[in-house]
Amino acid sequence: MRITKCGIDIVRGCQLRCVGCPISGLRTKIEYMPVERFQKILSNINVSKIELLRLFNFGEPMLHPELVKLVRQIPRHFKGIVDEVELSTNAQVLRPSDIRKIMHDGIVTRIAVSCDGDGTPEEFERLRPPAKFDKLMEFVRFVGLEKRRTQSNIELVTRTVLTGTGPDRIRWRRLMRPHGFEPLFRGRFQLSNSVDFHRPDTIPGGLCRFLSGAKGKRLYVDVDGTVVPCCRHPRAFAMGNILDVPFKQLITTKTYRTKVEDLRLNRGSVPICAECEKT
């Protein structure tokens, strides 16, 4: 069995209150995953291939005081079976020692920076309070310099929810490309519990992404080991706990199979999923 995308929230919560993020409405208290728990989770993901392992879902991984220790567990448990390892950050916490060790180890293959808006400090800070644009640029400059210094093969990207069109993309590219980051863009999603959320008039039809991944399974794990359905909400509902049972067994349990059937046959009965615009 293979997993196409696995997201593990090593930090629950975030220090920001971004306009489009569910954490803003939930106001989740920040909690860190212990190294021992992370080891147990990795041990219970008993698959032959993971295409993409992301050490986040909605939490901010750079807040974790033992981030490097967690990263170093990956090859010990997943030797040769993980294609890519990604960290995504709001770039408001810069720990130079952690960045240097991550670059040196070569386990993380991609660092992604979230930086919404039109490329101006004013819009960035409006959408991602209490973030500071100067901190964003300090993080980007340092990571870019460290990549060049170490000649690392790590991929650097930014992911931006645009508020405008063409000129915004140009502005972000001019800001980020000199530091080795390639900007990626998307439109805004409506996410339940976010500040700007508007409930859809009709329940979405069709299969959600969790059910439509025909080429392989997807797995998203909360900081306490709870398996959740997707990356559209930090905890729409629980499908079991991977600390209690390995993944291959978990997906055969009654709880897991019942939740899948609810999504497949009666999505409107599942509170958070009934509000999700994505299919």
Short mmCIF file of C-alpha atoms in Angstrom, two decimals:
data_model
loop_
_atom_site.label_atom_id
_atom_site.label_comp_id
_atom_site.label_asym_id
_atom_site.label_seq_id
_atom_site.Cartn_x
_atom_site.Cartn_y
_atom_site.Cartn_z
CA MET A 1 0.00 0.00 0.00
CA ARG A 2 1.16 3.52 -0.69
CA ILE A 3 0.15 6.94 0.60
CA THR A 4 0.18 9.81 -1.87
CA LYS A 5 0.07 12.54 0.78
CA CYS A 6 0.60 12.31 4.52
CA GLY A 7 0.22 15.37 6.73
CA ILE A 8 1.22 15.17 10.40
CA ASP A 9 0.52 18.21 12.57
CA ILE A 10 3.59 18.27 14.80
CA VAL A 11 2.27 21.55 16.26
CA ARG A 12 -1.39 22.16 17.02
CA GLY A 13 -2.24 25.78 16.54
CA CYS A 14 -0.39 28.83 15.31
CA GLN A 15 0.70 32.23 16.59
CA LEU A 16 -1.11 34.02 13.73
CA ARG A 17 -4.80 34.68 13.09
CA CYS A 18 -4.87 34.72 9.30
CA VAL A 19 -8.12 35.87 7.73
CA GLY A 20 -8.67 32.73 5.64
CA CYS A 21 -7.57 30.07 8.14
CA PRO A 22 -9.84 27.99 10.45
CA ILE A 23 -7.34 28.42 13.29
CA SER A 24 -8.44 32.08 13.44
CA GLY A 25 -11.96 31.09 14.43
CA LEU A 26 -11.07 28.06 16.54
CA ARG A 27 -8.32 29.92 18.44
CA THR A 28 -6.58 26.65 19.13
CA LYS A 29 -4.12 26.58 22.02
CA ILE A 30 -0.60 25.80 20.80
CA GLU A 31 0.54 22.26 21.62
CA TYR A 32 3.73 20.44 20.57
CA MET A 33 3.96 16.77 19.61
CA PRO A 34 6.49 14.93 21.81
CA VAL A 35 9.29 13.14 19.98
CA GLU A 36 8.19 9.79 21.42
CA ARG A 37 4.67 10.25 20.07
CA PHE A 38 6.01 11.18 16.65
CA GLN A 39 8.13 8.01 16.65
CA LYS A 40 5.08 5.90 17.49
CA ILE A 41 3.04 7.51 14.72
CA LEU A 42 5.77 6.86 12.17
CA SER A 43 6.03 3.25 13.34
CA ASN A 44 2.30 2.76 12.85
CA ILE A 45 2.25 4.14 9.29
CA ASN A 46 2.92 0.65 7.93
CA VAL A 47 3.00 1.28 4.19
CA SER A 48 5.53 0.60 1.44
CA LYS A 49 5.63 4.10 -0.07
CA ILE A 50 4.88 7.68 0.96
CA GLU A 51 5.08 10.11 -1.95
CA LEU A 52 4.84 13.29 0.14
CA LEU A 53 5.25 13.64 3.91
CA ARG A 54 4.30 17.06 5.26
CA LEU A 55 5.13 17.93 8.87
CA PHE A 56 2.13 20.20 9.18
CA ASN A 57 -1.56 20.44 8.44
CA PHE A 58 -2.76 23.67 10.02
CA GLY A 59 -0.12 24.10 12.72
CA GLU A 60 3.10 26.12 12.46
CA PRO A 61 5.99 23.59 12.53
CA MET A 62 8.77 26.13 13.03
CA LEU A 63 7.40 26.79 16.52
CA HIS A 64 8.34 23.29 17.64
CA PRO A 65 11.29 23.46 20.07
CA GLU A 66 12.49 19.99 18.97
CA LEU A 67 11.84 20.30 15.25
CA VAL A 68 15.25 18.95 14.20
CA LYS A 69 14.88 15.89 16.46
CA LEU A 70 11.52 15.13 14.85
CA VAL A 71 12.88 15.49 11.32
CA ARG A 72 15.76 13.15 12.11
CA GLN A 73 13.30 10.38 13.05
CA ILE A 74 12.02 10.16 9.46
CA PRO A 75 14.86 8.19 7.82
CA ARG A 76 15.10 5.94 10.91
CA HIS A 77 11.51 4.79 10.43
CA PHE A 78 11.00 5.36 6.70
CA LYS A 79 14.31 4.42 5.11
CA GLY A 80 13.91 4.53 1.35
CA ILE A 81 10.11 4.83 1.24
CA VAL A 82 9.53 8.61 1.40
CA ASP A 83 9.96 10.57 -1.81
CA GLU A 84 9.51 14.12 -0.46
CA VAL A 85 9.45 15.77 2.97
CA GLU A 86 7.98 19.26 3.25
CA LEU A 87 7.87 21.96 5.89
CA SER A 88 5.45 24.85 5.41
CA THR A 89 5.85 27.95 7.54
CA ASN A 90 4.45 31.42 8.03
CA ALA A 91 8.10 32.60 8.21
CA GLN A 92 7.59 34.54 11.41
CA VAL A 93 9.94 32.38 13.50
CA LEU A 94 13.58 32.17 12.46
CA ARG A 95 15.85 29.79 14.34
CA PRO A 96 19.12 29.90 12.37
CA SER A 97 20.49 26.77 14.06
CA ASP A 98 17.43 24.72 13.05
CA ILE A 99 17.62 25.94 9.45
CA ARG A 100 21.33 25.11 9.24
CA LYS A 101 20.80 21.60 10.61
CA ILE A 102 17.84 20.98 8.29
CA MET A 103 19.93 22.05 5.31
CA HIS A 104 22.87 19.93 6.42
CA ASP A 105 20.81 16.77 7.07
CA GLY A 106 19.13 16.80 3.65
CA ILE A 107 15.99 15.06 4.96
CA VAL A 108 13.59 17.91 4.23
CA THR A 109 13.29 18.32 0.46
CA ARG A 110 11.09 21.43 0.37
CA ILE A 111 10.48 24.52 2.49
CA ALA A 112 7.30 26.38 1.60
CA VAL A 113 6.51 29.86 2.90
CA SER A 114 2.94 31.15 3.14
CA CYS A 115 2.71 34.83 2.22
CA ASP A 116 -0.76 35.96 1.17
CA GLY A 117 -1.72 39.26 -0.40
CA ASP A 118 -0.58 41.47 -3.26
CA GLY A 119 3.11 41.64 -2.38
CA THR A 120 2.87 44.80 -0.30
CA PRO A 121 3.63 44.92 3.45
CA GLU A 122 0.25 46.50 4.20
CA GLU A 123 -1.84 43.77 2.56
CA PHE A 124 0.34 40.96 3.89
CA GLU A 125 -0.02 42.21 7.46
CA ARG A 126 -3.75 42.84 7.06
CA LEU A 127 -4.40 39.25 5.96
CA ARG A 128 -2.04 37.55 8.41
CA PRO A 129 -2.15 39.39 11.75
CA PRO A 130 -0.02 39.84 13.78
CA ALA A 131 2.63 38.85 11.21
CA LYS A 132 5.27 41.37 10.16
CA PHE A 133 6.47 41.74 6.58
CA ASP A 134 10.01 42.50 7.78
CA LYS A 135 10.14 39.11 9.56
CA LEU A 136 8.95 37.38 6.39
CA MET A 137 11.75 38.93 4.35
CA GLU A 138 14.35 38.23 7.06
CA PHE A 139 13.38 34.54 7.00
CA VAL A 140 13.43 34.35 3.20
CA ARG A 141 16.82 36.07 2.94
CA PHE A 142 18.42 33.83 5.56
CA VAL A 143 17.07 30.56 4.11
CA GLY A 144 18.10 31.60 0.60
CA LEU A 145 21.62 32.50 1.72
CA GLU A 146 21.95 29.25 3.67
CA LYS A 147 20.90 27.22 0.65
CA ARG A 148 23.54 28.90 -1.49
CA ARG A 149 26.19 28.59 1.22
CA THR A 150 25.62 24.86 1.68
CA GLN A 151 24.81 24.16 -1.99
CA SER A 152 21.73 22.34 -0.76
CA ASN A 153 19.28 20.78 -3.23
CA ILE A 154 16.31 21.75 -1.09
CA GLU A 155 13.41 23.29 -3.03
CA LEU A 156 12.24 26.73 -1.86
CA VAL A 157 8.76 27.95 -2.75
CA THR A 158 6.23 30.46 -1.56
CA ARG A 159 2.48 29.82 -1.60
CA THR A 160 0.33 32.88 -1.96
CA VAL A 161 -3.41 33.41 -1.85
CA LEU A 162 -3.78 36.31 -4.26
CA THR A 163 -6.02 39.31 -3.63
CA GLY A 164 -5.53 40.72 -7.12
CA THR A 165 -4.25 39.61 -10.54
CA GLY A 166 -1.23 40.12 -12.78
CA PRO A 167 0.70 42.90 -11.02
CA ASP A 168 0.54 40.97 -7.73
CA ARG A 169 2.28 37.98 -9.25
CA ILE A 170 5.00 40.22 -10.72
CA ARG A 171 5.54 41.89 -7.36
CA TRP A 172 5.91 38.57 -5.51
CA ARG A 173 8.31 37.20 -8.13
CA ARG A 174 10.50 40.29 -7.87
CA LEU A 175 10.57 39.91 -4.09
CA MET A 176 11.19 36.18 -3.85
CA ARG A 177 13.18 34.97 -6.84
CA PRO A 178 16.38 36.87 -5.91
CA HIS A 179 16.43 34.78 -2.71
CA GLY A 180 15.92 31.46 -4.48
CA PHE A 181 12.19 31.07 -3.77
CA GLU A 182 9.77 30.26 -6.59
CA PRO A 183 6.34 31.85 -6.00
CA LEU A 184 3.23 29.67 -6.43
CA PHE A 185 -0.27 31.13 -6.48
CA ARG A 186 -3.88 30.14 -5.91
CA GLY A 187 -7.26 31.71 -5.31
CA ARG A 188 -8.91 31.88 -1.89
CA PHE A 189 -10.74 28.84 -0.53
CA GLN A 190 -13.70 29.20 1.77
CA LEU A 191 -12.68 27.32 4.93
CA SER A 192 -15.09 26.71 7.79
CA ASN A 193 -14.30 28.63 11.01
CA SER A 194 -12.16 31.19 9.18
CA VAL A 195 -12.82 34.90 9.68
CA ASP A 196 -14.06 35.42 6.12
CA PHE A 197 -16.08 32.17 5.88
CA HIS A 198 -19.49 32.31 4.19
CA ARG A 199 -21.61 29.18 4.34
CA PRO A 200 -22.46 27.90 0.83
CA ASP A 201 -26.07 28.16 -0.29
CA THR A 202 -26.14 24.52 -1.36
CA ILE A 203 -24.38 21.40 -0.14
CA PRO A 204 -21.55 20.55 -2.56
CA GLY A 205 -22.08 17.54 -4.77
CA GLY A 206 -19.61 14.88 -5.84
CA LEU A 207 -16.84 13.17 -3.95
CA CYS A 208 -14.55 15.22 -1.75
CA ARG A 209 -10.80 15.00 -2.33
CA PHE A 210 -10.40 12.60 0.58
CA LEU A 211 -12.45 10.00 -1.29
CA SER A 212 -11.32 10.78 -4.82
CA GLY A 213 -7.62 9.95 -4.42
CA ALA A 214 -7.84 6.87 -6.61
CA LYS A 215 -4.08 6.48 -7.04
CA GLY A 216 -3.42 6.00 -3.35
CA LYS A 217 -4.50 6.74 0.20
CA ARG A 218 -4.20 10.05 1.98
CA LEU A 219 -3.49 10.34 5.68
CA TYR A 220 -3.78 13.38 7.94
CA VAL A 221 -2.87 13.11 11.63
CA ASP A 222 -3.56 15.61 14.41
CA VAL A 223 -1.02 16.36 17.13
CA ASP A 224 -2.56 13.77 19.48
CA GLY A 225 -2.54 10.99 16.86
CA THR A 226 -6.16 11.42 15.79
CA VAL A 227 -6.68 10.67 12.11
CA VAL A 228 -8.70 13.43 10.43
CA PRO A 229 -10.18 13.41 6.92
CA CYS A 230 -8.36 16.17 5.09
CA CYS A 231 -6.25 19.31 4.94
CA ARG A 232 -9.27 21.63 4.61
CA HIS A 233 -9.95 21.78 8.33
CA PRO A 234 -7.69 20.94 11.29
CA ARG A 235 -10.23 18.55 12.80
CA ALA A 236 -13.52 18.22 10.95
CA PHE A 237 -14.08 14.89 12.76
CA ALA A 238 -12.12 11.90 14.08
CA MET A 239 -11.62 8.65 12.17
CA GLY A 240 -9.64 6.83 14.84
CA ASN A 241 -6.23 7.20 16.40
CA ILE A 242 -3.06 5.92 14.77
CA LEU A 243 -1.38 5.58 18.17
CA ASP A 244 -3.84 2.79 18.96
CA VAL A 245 -3.68 0.82 15.74
CA PRO A 246 -1.42 0.75 12.61
CA PHE A 247 -2.70 2.50 9.51
CA LYS A 248 -3.54 -0.61 7.49
CA GLN A 249 -5.69 -1.89 10.34
CA LEU A 250 -7.19 1.51 11.16
CA ILE A 251 -8.74 1.89 7.69
CA THR A 252 -10.61 -1.39 8.20
CA THR A 253 -12.21 -0.39 11.51
CA LYS A 254 -15.93 0.27 11.81
CA THR A 255 -15.39 3.90 12.83
CA TYR A 256 -13.22 4.65 9.80
CA ARG A 257 -15.48 2.84 7.33
CA THR A 258 -18.63 4.49 8.75
CA LYS A 259 -17.14 7.97 8.35
CA VAL A 260 -16.13 7.19 4.77
CA GLU A 261 -19.67 6.05 3.98
CA ASP A 262 -21.11 9.20 5.55
CA LEU A 263 -18.95 11.31 3.23
CA ARG A 264 -19.75 9.18 0.23
CA LEU A 265 -23.53 8.88 0.66
CA ASN A 266 -24.65 11.77 2.85
CA ARG A 267 -22.05 14.50 2.95
CA GLY A 268 -24.65 17.02 4.10
CA SER A 269 -24.95 15.21 7.43
CA VAL A 270 -21.30 15.85 8.29
CA PRO A 271 -21.20 19.39 9.79
CA ILE A 272 -17.84 20.74 8.59
CA CYS A 273 -17.86 18.80 5.31
CA ALA A 274 -21.35 20.08 4.47
CA GLU A 275 -19.88 23.60 4.47
CA CYS A 276 -16.85 22.76 2.34
CA GLU A 277 -16.95 24.07 -1.21
CA LYS A 278 -14.26 21.71 -2.46
CA THR A 279 -14.97 18.52 -4.40
#
